[in-house]
Coordinates of C-alpha atoms in Angstrom, one line a residue:
Chain A
M9 CA 24.3 105.0 45.9
T10 CA 22.6 108.3 46.2
D11 CA 24.4 111.6 45.5
E12 CA 24.8 112.4 49.2
T13 CA 26.4 109.2 50.3
A14 CA 28.6 109.3 47.2
K15 CA 29.9 112.7 48.2
Q16 CA 30.5 111.5 51.8
T17 CA 32.6 108.5 50.6
K18 CA 34.6 110.9 48.4
Q19 CA 35.3 113.1 51.4
T20 CA 36.4 110.4 53.8
E21 CA 38.6 109.0 51.0
L22 CA 40.2 112.4 50.6
S23 CA 40.8 112.9 54.3
E24 CA 42.3 109.4 54.5
R25 CA 44.7 110.2 51.7
L26 CA 45.7 113.5 53.3
A27 CA 46.5 111.6 56.5
V28 CA 48.7 109.2 54.5
L29 CA 50.3 112.2 52.9
K30 CA 51.2 113.8 56.3
K31 CA 53.2 110.7 57.2
N32 CA 55.0 110.5 53.9
K33 CA 58.7 111.2 54.5
A34 CA 59.4 112.8 51.1
F35 CA 56.5 115.1 51.6
I36 CA 57.6 116.2 55.1
V37 CA 61.2 116.9 53.9
G38 CA 59.9 118.8 50.8
A39 CA 57.3 120.7 52.7
S40 CA 59.8 121.8 55.4
I41 CA 62.3 123.1 52.8
L42 CA 59.6 124.9 50.9
A43 CA 58.2 126.3 54.2
F44 CA 61.7 127.7 55.0
W45 CA 61.8 129.5 51.6
I46 CA 58.2 130.8 51.9
F47 CA 59.1 132.1 55.3
S48 CA 62.2 133.9 53.9
A49 CA 60.2 135.2 50.9
I50 CA 57.8 136.9 53.4
F51 CA 60.1 137.9 56.2
G52 CA 63.4 137.9 54.3
K53 CA 64.5 141.2 55.6
L54 CA 64.4 139.9 59.2
I55 CA 66.7 137.0 58.5
A56 CA 69.1 139.0 56.2
R57 CA 72.2 140.2 58.0
Y58 CA 72.8 143.2 55.9
D59 CA 70.7 145.3 53.4
Q60 CA 70.8 143.3 50.2
D61 CA 72.1 146.3 48.3
F62 CA 74.6 147.5 50.8
M63 CA 78.0 147.6 49.2
D64 CA 81.1 147.1 51.4
Y65 CA 83.9 148.5 49.3
E66 CA 86.4 147.2 51.9
S67 CA 85.6 143.6 51.1
I68 CA 84.9 143.0 47.5
N69 CA 84.8 139.4 46.3
S70 CA 85.7 138.2 49.8
A71 CA 85.4 134.5 50.5
P72 CA 82.8 133.2 53.0
S73 CA 83.7 134.2 56.5
L74 CA 82.1 134.8 59.9
K75 CA 81.3 138.3 58.9
Y76 CA 79.9 137.3 55.5
W77 CA 78.6 133.7 55.7
F78 CA 78.3 133.3 52.0
G79 CA 81.0 135.8 51.1
T80 CA 80.5 139.0 49.1
D81 CA 80.1 139.6 45.4
S82 CA 82.1 142.0 43.1
N83 CA 80.2 145.0 44.5
G84 CA 80.9 144.0 48.1
R85 CA 77.3 142.9 48.7
D86 CA 76.5 140.2 51.2
V87 CA 75.6 137.0 49.2
F88 CA 73.8 135.5 52.2
S89 CA 71.4 138.4 52.5
R90 CA 70.9 138.6 48.8
V91 CA 70.0 134.9 48.6
I92 CA 67.5 135.2 51.5
V93 CA 65.8 138.3 50.2
G94 CA 66.0 137.1 46.5
S95 CA 63.7 134.2 47.4
R96 CA 60.6 136.4 47.2
I97 CA 61.0 137.3 43.5
I98 CA 61.5 133.8 42.1
M99 CA 58.9 132.2 44.3
V100 CA 56.2 134.8 43.5
I101 CA 57.0 134.8 39.8
S102 CA 57.1 131.0 39.5
F103 CA 53.9 130.6 41.5
L104 CA 51.9 133.1 39.5
A105 CA 53.2 131.9 36.2
T106 CA 52.3 128.3 37.1
L107 CA 48.9 129.4 38.3
L108 CA 48.3 131.2 35.0
G109 CA 49.4 128.2 33.0
A110 CA 47.3 125.9 35.1
F111 CA 44.2 128.0 34.8
V112 CA 44.4 128.6 31.0
G113 CA 45.6 125.0 30.4
A114 CA 42.9 123.5 32.6
S115 CA 40.2 125.5 30.8
L116 CA 41.4 124.5 27.4
G117 CA 42.0 120.8 28.4
L118 CA 38.5 120.6 30.0
T119 CA 36.7 122.0 26.9
A120 CA 38.9 120.0 24.5
G121 CA 38.4 116.7 26.3
Y122 CA 34.7 117.3 26.7
L123 CA 33.7 118.8 23.4
K124 CA 36.1 116.7 21.3
G125 CA 35.7 116.9 17.5
K126 CA 37.2 119.6 15.3
Y127 CA 37.7 122.1 18.2
D128 CA 39.7 119.5 20.0
M129 CA 41.7 118.5 16.9
I130 CA 42.7 122.1 16.0
L131 CA 43.4 123.2 19.6
M132 CA 45.7 120.2 20.2
R133 CA 47.6 120.8 17.0
I134 CA 48.2 124.5 18.0
L135 CA 49.4 123.4 21.5
E136 CA 51.6 120.7 19.9
A137 CA 53.1 123.5 17.7
I138 CA 53.8 125.6 20.8
S139 CA 55.5 122.8 22.6
A140 CA 57.7 122.0 19.5
I141 CA 59.8 125.1 20.2
P142 CA 62.1 124.8 23.2
V143 CA 60.8 126.8 26.2
I144 CA 64.0 128.9 26.4
I145 CA 63.8 129.9 22.8
I146 CA 60.2 131.0 22.9
A147 CA 60.9 132.9 26.1
L148 CA 64.0 134.6 24.6
L149 CA 62.1 135.5 21.5
A150 CA 59.1 136.8 23.4
V151 CA 61.3 139.0 25.7
A152 CA 63.1 140.4 22.6
A153 CA 59.7 140.9 20.8
I154 CA 58.2 142.8 23.8
G155 CA 61.4 144.8 24.0
Q156 CA 61.8 144.7 27.7
S157 CA 61.7 142.3 30.6
S158 CA 59.8 142.7 33.8
P159 CA 58.3 140.3 36.4
I160 CA 54.8 140.5 34.7
I161 CA 56.2 139.7 31.3
T162 CA 58.1 136.8 32.7
I163 CA 54.9 135.5 34.3
L164 CA 52.9 135.9 31.1
I165 CA 55.6 134.1 29.0
I166 CA 56.1 131.2 31.3
G167 CA 52.3 130.8 31.9
F168 CA 51.8 130.7 28.1
I169 CA 54.6 128.2 27.6
F170 CA 53.2 125.8 30.3
T171 CA 49.6 126.0 28.9
P172 CA 50.1 123.1 26.4
N173 CA 51.4 120.6 29.0
V174 CA 48.6 121.3 31.5
A175 CA 46.0 121.2 28.8
R176 CA 47.2 117.9 27.5
T177 CA 47.2 116.3 31.0
V178 CA 43.8 117.6 31.9
R179 CA 42.3 116.7 28.5
A180 CA 43.5 113.1 28.9
A181 CA 41.9 112.9 32.4
V182 CA 38.7 114.4 31.1
L183 CA 38.5 112.0 28.2
G184 CA 38.4 109.2 30.8
E185 CA 35.7 111.0 32.9
S186 CA 33.4 112.1 30.1
E187 CA 32.4 108.5 29.4
L188 CA 31.3 108.0 33.0
E189 CA 27.7 107.8 34.2
Y190 CA 27.6 110.9 36.3
V191 CA 28.4 113.0 33.2
A192 CA 25.6 111.2 31.2
A193 CA 23.3 111.8 34.2
A194 CA 24.1 115.5 34.2
K195 CA 23.5 115.7 30.5
L196 CA 20.1 114.1 30.9
R197 CA 19.3 116.6 33.6
T198 CA 20.1 119.1 30.8
E199 CA 22.7 120.9 32.8
K200 CA 24.6 123.7 31.0
T201 CA 27.9 122.5 29.6
L202 CA 29.8 125.0 31.7
H203 CA 28.1 123.6 34.8
I204 CA 29.0 120.1 33.9
L205 CA 32.6 121.0 33.2
F206 CA 33.4 123.1 36.2
R207 CA 31.1 121.6 38.8
E208 CA 31.0 117.9 37.8
V209 CA 34.1 117.1 35.8
L210 CA 36.6 119.5 37.3
P211 CA 36.4 118.2 40.9
N212 CA 37.0 114.7 39.7
V213 CA 40.2 115.6 37.7
L214 CA 41.4 117.9 40.5
P215 CA 44.1 115.5 41.9
T216 CA 45.6 115.2 38.4
L217 CA 45.5 119.0 38.1
I218 CA 47.2 119.5 41.5
V219 CA 50.0 117.1 40.7
E220 CA 50.5 118.7 37.3
F221 CA 50.6 122.1 39.0
T222 CA 53.4 121.0 41.4
V223 CA 55.4 119.4 38.5
R224 CA 55.0 122.6 36.5
L225 CA 56.0 124.7 39.6
G226 CA 59.3 122.9 39.7
Y227 CA 59.9 123.6 36.0
A228 CA 58.8 127.2 36.5
I229 CA 61.6 127.7 39.1
F230 CA 64.0 126.4 36.5
A231 CA 62.6 128.5 33.7
V232 CA 62.6 131.8 35.7
A233 CA 66.2 131.1 36.9
T234 CA 67.3 130.2 33.4
L235 CA 65.7 133.2 31.8
S236 CA 67.4 135.5 34.3
F237 CA 70.6 133.6 33.7
L238 CA 70.4 134.4 30.0
G239 CA 69.8 138.0 30.7
A240 CA 66.1 137.9 29.7
G241 CA 64.6 137.9 33.1
L242 CA 64.9 140.7 35.5
E243 CA 67.2 143.7 35.5
A244 CA 70.8 143.2 36.3
G245 CA 71.6 143.9 40.0
S246 CA 68.3 142.4 41.2
P247 CA 68.8 140.0 44.1
D248 CA 66.8 137.4 42.1
W249 CA 68.7 134.1 42.2
G250 CA 69.0 133.6 38.4
T251 CA 70.1 137.2 38.0
Q252 CA 72.7 136.8 40.7
V253 CA 74.2 133.9 38.9
A254 CA 74.0 135.8 35.6
D255 CA 75.8 138.8 37.2
T256 CA 78.6 136.7 38.8
W257 CA 79.2 133.5 36.9
T258 CA 82.1 134.8 34.8
L259 CA 83.9 135.3 38.2
I260 CA 84.3 131.5 38.6
F261 CA 87.1 131.6 36.1
T262 CA 89.0 133.8 38.6
N263 CA 88.3 131.3 41.4
V264 CA 85.5 133.4 43.0
W265 CA 82.8 130.7 43.2
W266 CA 80.7 131.8 46.1
P267 CA 78.4 134.4 44.6
T268 CA 77.5 131.8 41.9
L269 CA 77.3 128.7 44.1
F270 CA 74.9 129.9 46.8
P271 CA 72.1 131.2 44.6
S272 CA 72.4 128.0 42.4
L273 CA 72.1 125.9 45.6
A274 CA 69.0 127.9 46.6
I275 CA 67.4 127.2 43.2
A276 CA 68.2 123.5 43.4
S277 CA 66.9 123.3 47.0
V278 CA 63.5 124.8 46.0
A279 CA 63.4 122.5 43.0
V280 CA 64.2 119.5 45.1
S281 CA 61.5 120.4 47.6
I282 CA 58.8 120.9 45.0
N283 CA 59.8 117.6 43.2
L284 CA 59.6 115.8 46.6
I285 CA 56.1 117.1 47.2
S286 CA 54.9 116.3 43.7
D287 CA 56.4 112.8 43.9
A288 CA 54.6 112.3 47.3
L289 CA 51.3 113.5 45.8
L290 CA 51.7 111.2 42.9
E291 CA 52.2 108.2 45.2
V292 CA 49.4 109.1 47.6
F293 CA 46.8 109.8 45.0
E294 CA 47.9 106.8 42.9
L295 CA 48.1 108.7 39.6
Chain B
M18 CA 42.8 100.5 4.0
P19 CA 42.3 101.7 7.6
K20 CA 46.0 101.6 8.1
L21 CA 46.6 103.9 5.1
F22 CA 43.9 106.2 6.4
R23 CA 45.5 106.3 9.8
I24 CA 48.9 107.2 8.3
T25 CA 47.5 110.0 6.0
Q26 CA 45.5 111.3 9.0
R27 CA 48.6 111.4 11.2
L28 CA 50.7 113.0 8.4
S29 CA 48.1 115.7 7.7
Q30 CA 48.1 116.5 11.4
V31 CA 51.8 116.8 11.4
V32 CA 51.6 119.2 8.4
L33 CA 49.1 121.3 10.4
V34 CA 51.4 121.4 13.4
L35 CA 54.3 122.5 11.1
F36 CA 52.1 125.2 9.7
F37 CA 51.1 126.5 13.2
V38 CA 54.7 126.4 14.5
T39 CA 56.2 128.2 11.6
F40 CA 53.5 130.8 11.7
L41 CA 53.9 131.3 15.5
V42 CA 57.6 131.9 14.9
T43 CA 56.7 134.5 12.2
I44 CA 54.4 136.3 14.6
L45 CA 57.1 136.4 17.3
V46 CA 59.8 137.5 14.8
R47 CA 57.6 140.2 13.3
L48 CA 56.9 141.5 16.8
L49 CA 60.6 142.3 17.3
P50 CA 60.7 146.1 17.8
G51 CA 62.7 148.7 15.9
D52 CA 63.2 149.4 12.2
I53 CA 64.9 146.3 10.9
A54 CA 66.8 148.2 8.2
T55 CA 68.2 150.8 10.7
T56 CA 69.2 148.0 13.1
L57 CA 71.0 146.0 10.6
F58 CA 72.6 148.8 8.6
P59 CA 72.7 152.0 10.7
F60 CA 74.8 153.8 8.0
A61 CA 72.8 152.7 4.9
T62 CA 71.2 155.4 2.7
E63 CA 67.5 155.8 2.7
N64 CA 67.2 154.1 -0.7
E65 CA 69.2 151.1 0.5
K66 CA 67.0 150.9 3.6
I67 CA 63.9 150.8 1.4
A68 CA 65.6 148.0 -0.6
I69 CA 66.3 146.1 2.5
R70 CA 62.8 146.4 3.9
D71 CA 61.6 145.3 0.5
E72 CA 63.9 142.3 0.4
L73 CA 62.9 141.2 3.9
G74 CA 59.2 141.8 3.1
V75 CA 58.6 143.6 6.4
N76 CA 56.4 146.2 4.6
S77 CA 53.9 143.6 3.4
N78 CA 51.3 142.1 5.8
I79 CA 52.2 139.1 7.8
F80 CA 50.6 136.5 5.6
V81 CA 52.4 137.7 2.4
Y82 CA 55.6 137.8 4.5
Y83 CA 55.0 134.3 5.8
F84 CA 54.2 132.7 2.5
R85 CA 57.2 134.3 0.9
W86 CA 59.5 133.1 3.6
L87 CA 57.9 129.6 3.4
G88 CA 58.4 129.5 -0.3
N89 CA 62.0 130.3 0.0
F90 CA 62.5 128.0 3.0
L91 CA 61.0 125.0 1.1
T92 CA 63.3 125.6 -1.8
G93 CA 66.3 125.6 0.5
D94 CA 66.8 129.4 0.6
L95 CA 67.0 130.3 4.3
G96 CA 67.9 133.9 3.7
I97 CA 70.8 136.2 4.0
Y98 CA 72.8 136.8 7.2
Y99 CA 73.6 140.5 7.4
S100 CA 76.7 140.9 9.5
A101 CA 77.5 144.1 11.2
G102 CA 80.1 146.3 9.6
Q103 CA 79.3 145.2 6.1
S104 CA 77.4 147.4 3.7
Y105 CA 74.2 146.3 2.2
E106 CA 75.7 145.4 -1.2
E107 CA 78.5 143.3 0.4
A108 CA 76.1 141.2 2.4
S109 CA 76.4 137.7 0.9
L110 CA 76.7 135.4 3.9
T111 CA 73.7 133.1 3.8
V112 CA 71.9 131.8 6.9
W113 CA 72.5 128.3 5.6
A114 CA 76.3 128.9 5.4
M115 CA 76.2 129.8 9.1
L116 CA 73.9 126.9 10.0
S117 CA 76.0 124.4 8.1
Q118 CA 78.9 125.3 10.4
T119 CA 76.9 125.4 13.7
I120 CA 74.5 122.5 13.2
P121 CA 77.1 119.7 13.2
R122 CA 78.5 120.9 16.5
T123 CA 75.2 121.1 18.3
L124 CA 74.0 117.8 16.7
L125 CA 77.2 116.0 17.7
I126 CA 76.9 117.2 21.3
M127 CA 73.3 116.1 21.4
V128 CA 74.1 112.7 20.0
Y129 CA 77.0 112.3 22.5
T130 CA 74.7 113.4 25.3
L131 CA 71.8 111.0 24.4
G132 CA 74.3 108.1 23.8
F133 CA 76.1 108.7 27.1
S134 CA 72.9 109.1 29.0
L135 CA 71.5 105.9 27.7
L136 CA 74.7 104.1 28.2
C137 CA 74.7 105.1 31.9
S138 CA 71.0 104.8 32.6
I139 CA 70.2 101.4 31.1
P140 CA 72.5 99.4 33.3
L141 CA 71.8 101.6 36.2
G142 CA 68.0 101.4 35.8
M143 CA 68.1 97.6 35.5
L144 CA 70.4 97.4 38.5
L145 CA 68.1 99.5 40.6
A146 CA 65.0 97.6 39.5
Y147 CA 66.7 94.3 40.3
K148 CA 67.7 95.6 43.7
A149 CA 64.5 97.5 44.3
D150 CA 64.0 98.8 47.8
T151 CA 67.4 97.7 49.0
R152 CA 69.9 100.2 50.4
I153 CA 71.8 100.6 47.2
D154 CA 68.6 101.4 45.3
K155 CA 67.6 104.0 47.9
V156 CA 70.9 105.8 48.0
I157 CA 71.4 105.9 44.2
S158 CA 67.8 106.9 43.6
N159 CA 68.0 109.8 46.0
I160 CA 71.3 111.0 44.5
L161 CA 69.7 110.9 41.0
F162 CA 66.6 112.7 42.4
G163 CA 68.8 115.5 43.7
L164 CA 70.8 115.7 40.4
S165 CA 67.6 116.1 38.4
S166 CA 66.7 119.1 40.6
I167 CA 69.8 121.2 39.6
P168 CA 69.3 123.5 36.6
N169 CA 71.5 122.9 33.5
F170 CA 73.4 126.1 33.9
A171 CA 74.3 125.4 37.5
V172 CA 75.6 121.9 36.6
G173 CA 77.6 123.5 33.7
L174 CA 79.0 126.2 36.0
G175 CA 79.9 123.6 38.7
L176 CA 81.7 121.4 36.2
A177 CA 83.5 124.4 34.7
Y178 CA 84.7 125.5 38.1
I179 CA 85.7 122.1 39.5
I180 CA 87.2 120.5 36.4
G181 CA 88.3 123.6 34.5
V182 CA 89.4 126.1 37.2
K183 CA 90.1 124.2 40.4
F184 CA 91.9 121.2 39.1
E185 CA 92.7 122.6 35.6
L186 CA 92.0 119.2 34.0
L187 CA 90.3 120.6 30.9
N188 CA 90.0 123.9 29.2
P189 CA 86.5 125.1 30.0
I190 CA 86.2 127.4 26.9
G191 CA 85.9 126.6 23.2
Y192 CA 85.2 123.8 20.9
I193 CA 87.6 121.8 18.8
T194 CA 86.3 119.9 15.7
W195 CA 87.1 116.3 15.1
A196 CA 89.2 117.3 12.0
E197 CA 91.4 119.5 14.2
G198 CA 92.3 116.5 16.4
P199 CA 90.1 113.7 17.7
A200 CA 91.6 113.7 21.1
E201 CA 91.3 117.4 21.5
H202 CA 87.7 117.2 20.2
I203 CA 86.7 114.6 22.8
K204 CA 88.3 116.7 25.5
S205 CA 86.5 119.8 24.5
V206 CA 83.1 118.2 24.6
I207 CA 83.4 116.3 27.9
M208 CA 82.1 119.1 30.1
P209 CA 79.3 120.2 27.9
V210 CA 78.1 116.6 27.4
L211 CA 78.4 115.9 31.1
S212 CA 76.4 119.0 32.0
L213 CA 73.6 118.0 29.7
S214 CA 73.7 114.4 30.6
L215 CA 73.3 114.4 34.4
G216 CA 69.7 115.5 34.4
L217 CA 68.8 113.1 31.6
I218 CA 70.5 110.2 33.3
A219 CA 68.5 110.8 36.4
T220 CA 65.2 111.0 34.3
F221 CA 65.9 107.9 32.3
T222 CA 67.1 105.8 35.2
R223 CA 64.1 106.6 37.3
L224 CA 61.8 105.9 34.4
L225 CA 63.5 102.6 33.5
R226 CA 63.5 101.5 37.1
A227 CA 59.8 102.1 37.6
D228 CA 59.0 100.5 34.2
I229 CA 61.0 97.4 34.8
I230 CA 59.6 96.9 38.2
S231 CA 56.0 97.0 36.8
T232 CA 57.0 94.8 33.8
L233 CA 58.5 92.2 36.2
K234 CA 55.0 91.7 37.7
E235 CA 53.4 90.9 34.4
D236 CA 52.1 87.4 33.5
F237 CA 54.4 86.9 30.5
V238 CA 57.4 87.2 32.8
T239 CA 56.1 84.6 35.2
M240 CA 55.3 82.5 32.2
A241 CA 58.8 82.9 30.8
S242 CA 60.4 82.0 34.1
S243 CA 58.2 79.0 34.6
K244 CA 59.3 77.8 31.1
G245 CA 62.8 77.7 32.7
L246 CA 64.3 80.5 30.7
S247 CA 67.4 82.1 32.3
N248 CA 67.1 85.3 34.3
R249 CA 69.4 87.1 32.0
W250 CA 67.4 86.1 28.9
I251 CA 64.2 87.2 30.5
L252 CA 65.6 90.5 31.6
W253 CA 66.8 91.4 28.1
R254 CA 64.3 89.8 25.9
H255 CA 61.1 90.1 27.9
V256 CA 61.6 92.9 30.3
F257 CA 64.0 95.4 28.8
R258 CA 62.5 95.3 25.3
P259 CA 59.1 96.7 26.3
S260 CA 60.7 99.0 28.8
S261 CA 63.0 100.5 26.2
L262 CA 59.9 101.9 24.6
S263 CA 59.1 104.3 27.4
L264 CA 62.8 105.2 27.4
L265 CA 62.5 106.1 23.7
T266 CA 59.4 108.1 24.3
A267 CA 61.1 109.9 27.1
A268 CA 64.1 110.6 24.9
A269 CA 61.8 112.0 22.2
L270 CA 60.0 114.2 24.7
N271 CA 63.2 115.4 26.3
M272 CA 64.6 116.6 22.9
G273 CA 63.0 120.0 23.4
S274 CA 64.6 120.6 26.8
L275 CA 67.8 119.1 25.5
I276 CA 67.9 121.7 22.7
G277 CA 67.1 124.4 25.2
G278 CA 69.8 123.1 27.5
A279 CA 72.2 123.2 24.6
V280 CA 71.6 126.9 24.2
I281 CA 72.7 127.5 27.8
I282 CA 75.6 125.2 27.8
E283 CA 76.9 126.7 24.5
V284 CA 76.8 130.1 26.1
I285 CA 78.8 128.9 29.2
F286 CA 81.4 126.9 27.4
A287 CA 81.6 129.3 24.4
I288 CA 80.7 126.8 21.8
N289 CA 79.7 128.3 18.5
G290 CA 76.7 126.0 17.9
V291 CA 73.1 126.5 16.9
G292 CA 72.1 127.7 20.4
M293 CA 74.8 130.4 20.5
F294 CA 73.9 131.4 16.9
L295 CA 70.3 131.8 17.8
V296 CA 71.0 133.9 20.9
T297 CA 73.3 136.2 18.9
S298 CA 70.8 136.3 16.1
I299 CA 68.1 137.4 18.5
A300 CA 70.3 140.1 19.9
L301 CA 71.3 141.3 16.5
R302 CA 67.7 141.2 15.1
Q303 CA 68.5 138.8 12.3
Y304 CA 64.9 138.2 11.2
L305 CA 65.6 135.5 8.6
A306 CA 68.2 133.7 10.7
I307 CA 66.0 133.5 13.7
Q308 CA 62.9 132.4 11.7
S309 CA 64.7 129.7 9.7
T310 CA 66.6 128.3 12.6
V311 CA 63.7 128.1 15.0
A312 CA 61.6 126.5 12.2
L313 CA 64.4 123.9 11.6
I314 CA 64.5 123.1 15.3
A315 CA 60.8 122.7 15.6
I316 CA 60.6 120.6 12.4
A317 CA 63.4 118.3 13.7
Y318 CA 61.6 118.0 17.1
I319 CA 58.3 117.1 15.4
L320 CA 59.8 114.6 13.0
F321 CA 61.9 112.9 15.7
N322 CA 58.7 112.4 17.7
L323 CA 56.9 111.1 14.6
I324 CA 59.6 108.6 14.0
V325 CA 59.5 107.4 17.6
D326 CA 55.8 107.0 17.3
A327 CA 56.2 105.0 14.1
F328 CA 58.8 102.6 15.7
M329 CA 56.8 101.8 18.8
P330 CA 54.9 98.8 17.5
K331 CA 58.1 97.4 16.1
I332 CA 59.6 97.3 19.6
D333 CA 56.7 96.3 21.8
P334 CA 54.6 93.5 20.4
R335 CA 51.7 94.5 22.7
I336 CA 51.0 97.7 20.8
R337 CA 50.9 95.9 17.5
S338 CA 48.1 93.6 18.6
H339 CA 46.1 96.5 20.1
H340 CA 46.3 98.3 16.8
G341 CA 45.2 95.3 14.9
A342 CA 42.0 94.9 17.0

């Protein structure tokens, strides 16, 4: 098989799999939910019924009603509008954090799996060390160490924490690839190592990387929300979902459940949609 | 000989990981801002502050600091816990004294959680695999899938509201030790354990189901059934045994998130465990407490994974033969 025909077979294979994916029920459901949240992340202000910071002092902690679909919080703010507008923060932070983790992790995994030897051994031990500390504890420590919390810091921390997982997955995939003929052929052509890694090996481990990306994205949503819940995410009062729960959860002991329930449901629905998508990808790409 | 070599190699790798992890914690702890002496003892005299900095070793460079801490840690001295309101001379509470109170609570909750999750997911996973692709399988699988997508704190808050507030079945706050009353103890851990278990049950059941389905297709199962062995015997002896392996690995890998989850659950249900201790220590800038506690958690995690690794060949005969070759 020449290089050209090999490329063509690969392409038709990919388009066939994408066609299967489009018919996958889990994928359709997941993608629709995610599309809704992406839409409200971009055009949230159009869907919101009130300004997310508008405080109605006449109705503080009022239960869900026709006026306030999801009720109001202890500052008289409309929970529905806050949930819709708050989607932007968590989605952007989770996405960028996962992207960062995937990029650094993939680079480390590619080089470790390809170069092997001492570099691989030491790197893997360092990554093992990082993943031996629970995510939340590293994040809390890092936020305390940096002395402040902001979206960028949250992104850096979560990206850092996800690096080991991505690196390990990519490395395992590369170990399988580096024994293959096309790598040997590229080596014989005396291609540069970087060229072999990013132009030859990377495209072949891409499905693995994409699935790993979606899996991590699901965890990132959890991590961002949990960090905010523990008060180490964004400033109190932000409409971010985790922060909303953090600001209002003690109210459940006085029977005011709505300001906590709806942001929690929103978090769960995004997590469900991403998990559905990654499950569908796993199935279609037979990983 | 090669076996001995493999064991020493693995152990030296573990030692290397332990070094990296404790050093990483040191870096993070040393990055904590603010003058430690002023934070801990705002009213101490300048001389006392110098003595405190000296004792904590924060004036020396990070390597000296690290190895001093490591030396103390290895001899069982986890440092002093400086509580607010005390003067420097009075500070005598050790980190170990604090941990010896908090560790049993967290450990018990984790053991209950793992036990309960396995107890639920093993029969459930086998049932779903046995009924694969029937209606029951689809409904339960989807419910589990949804459950695994709810973050720990949301599950905890939901249970606290429904069980604790709405129906007033249990008191949502506080922890009661076994010694204070076994029945009360069980009652006080029901909600925390349930909150931590739901996600795990979903993960374990899904895993076991997939694993059993693929094991059922293997030749040795066909072989066993053609020998006329009973279905029950095949399911336990030939199918569940190898599948329990991936369950064990999953349990080991989930230890980290379980500990992380425990931090959140302890905050919600006001349980004075390791997680709560760590969160307050970070807030109060308790250098030694943070460092020693995180190191202990990481060591426990690494050793637990090592033990699971070591037990694998005992459970699945297929791994043994591969190693021998």
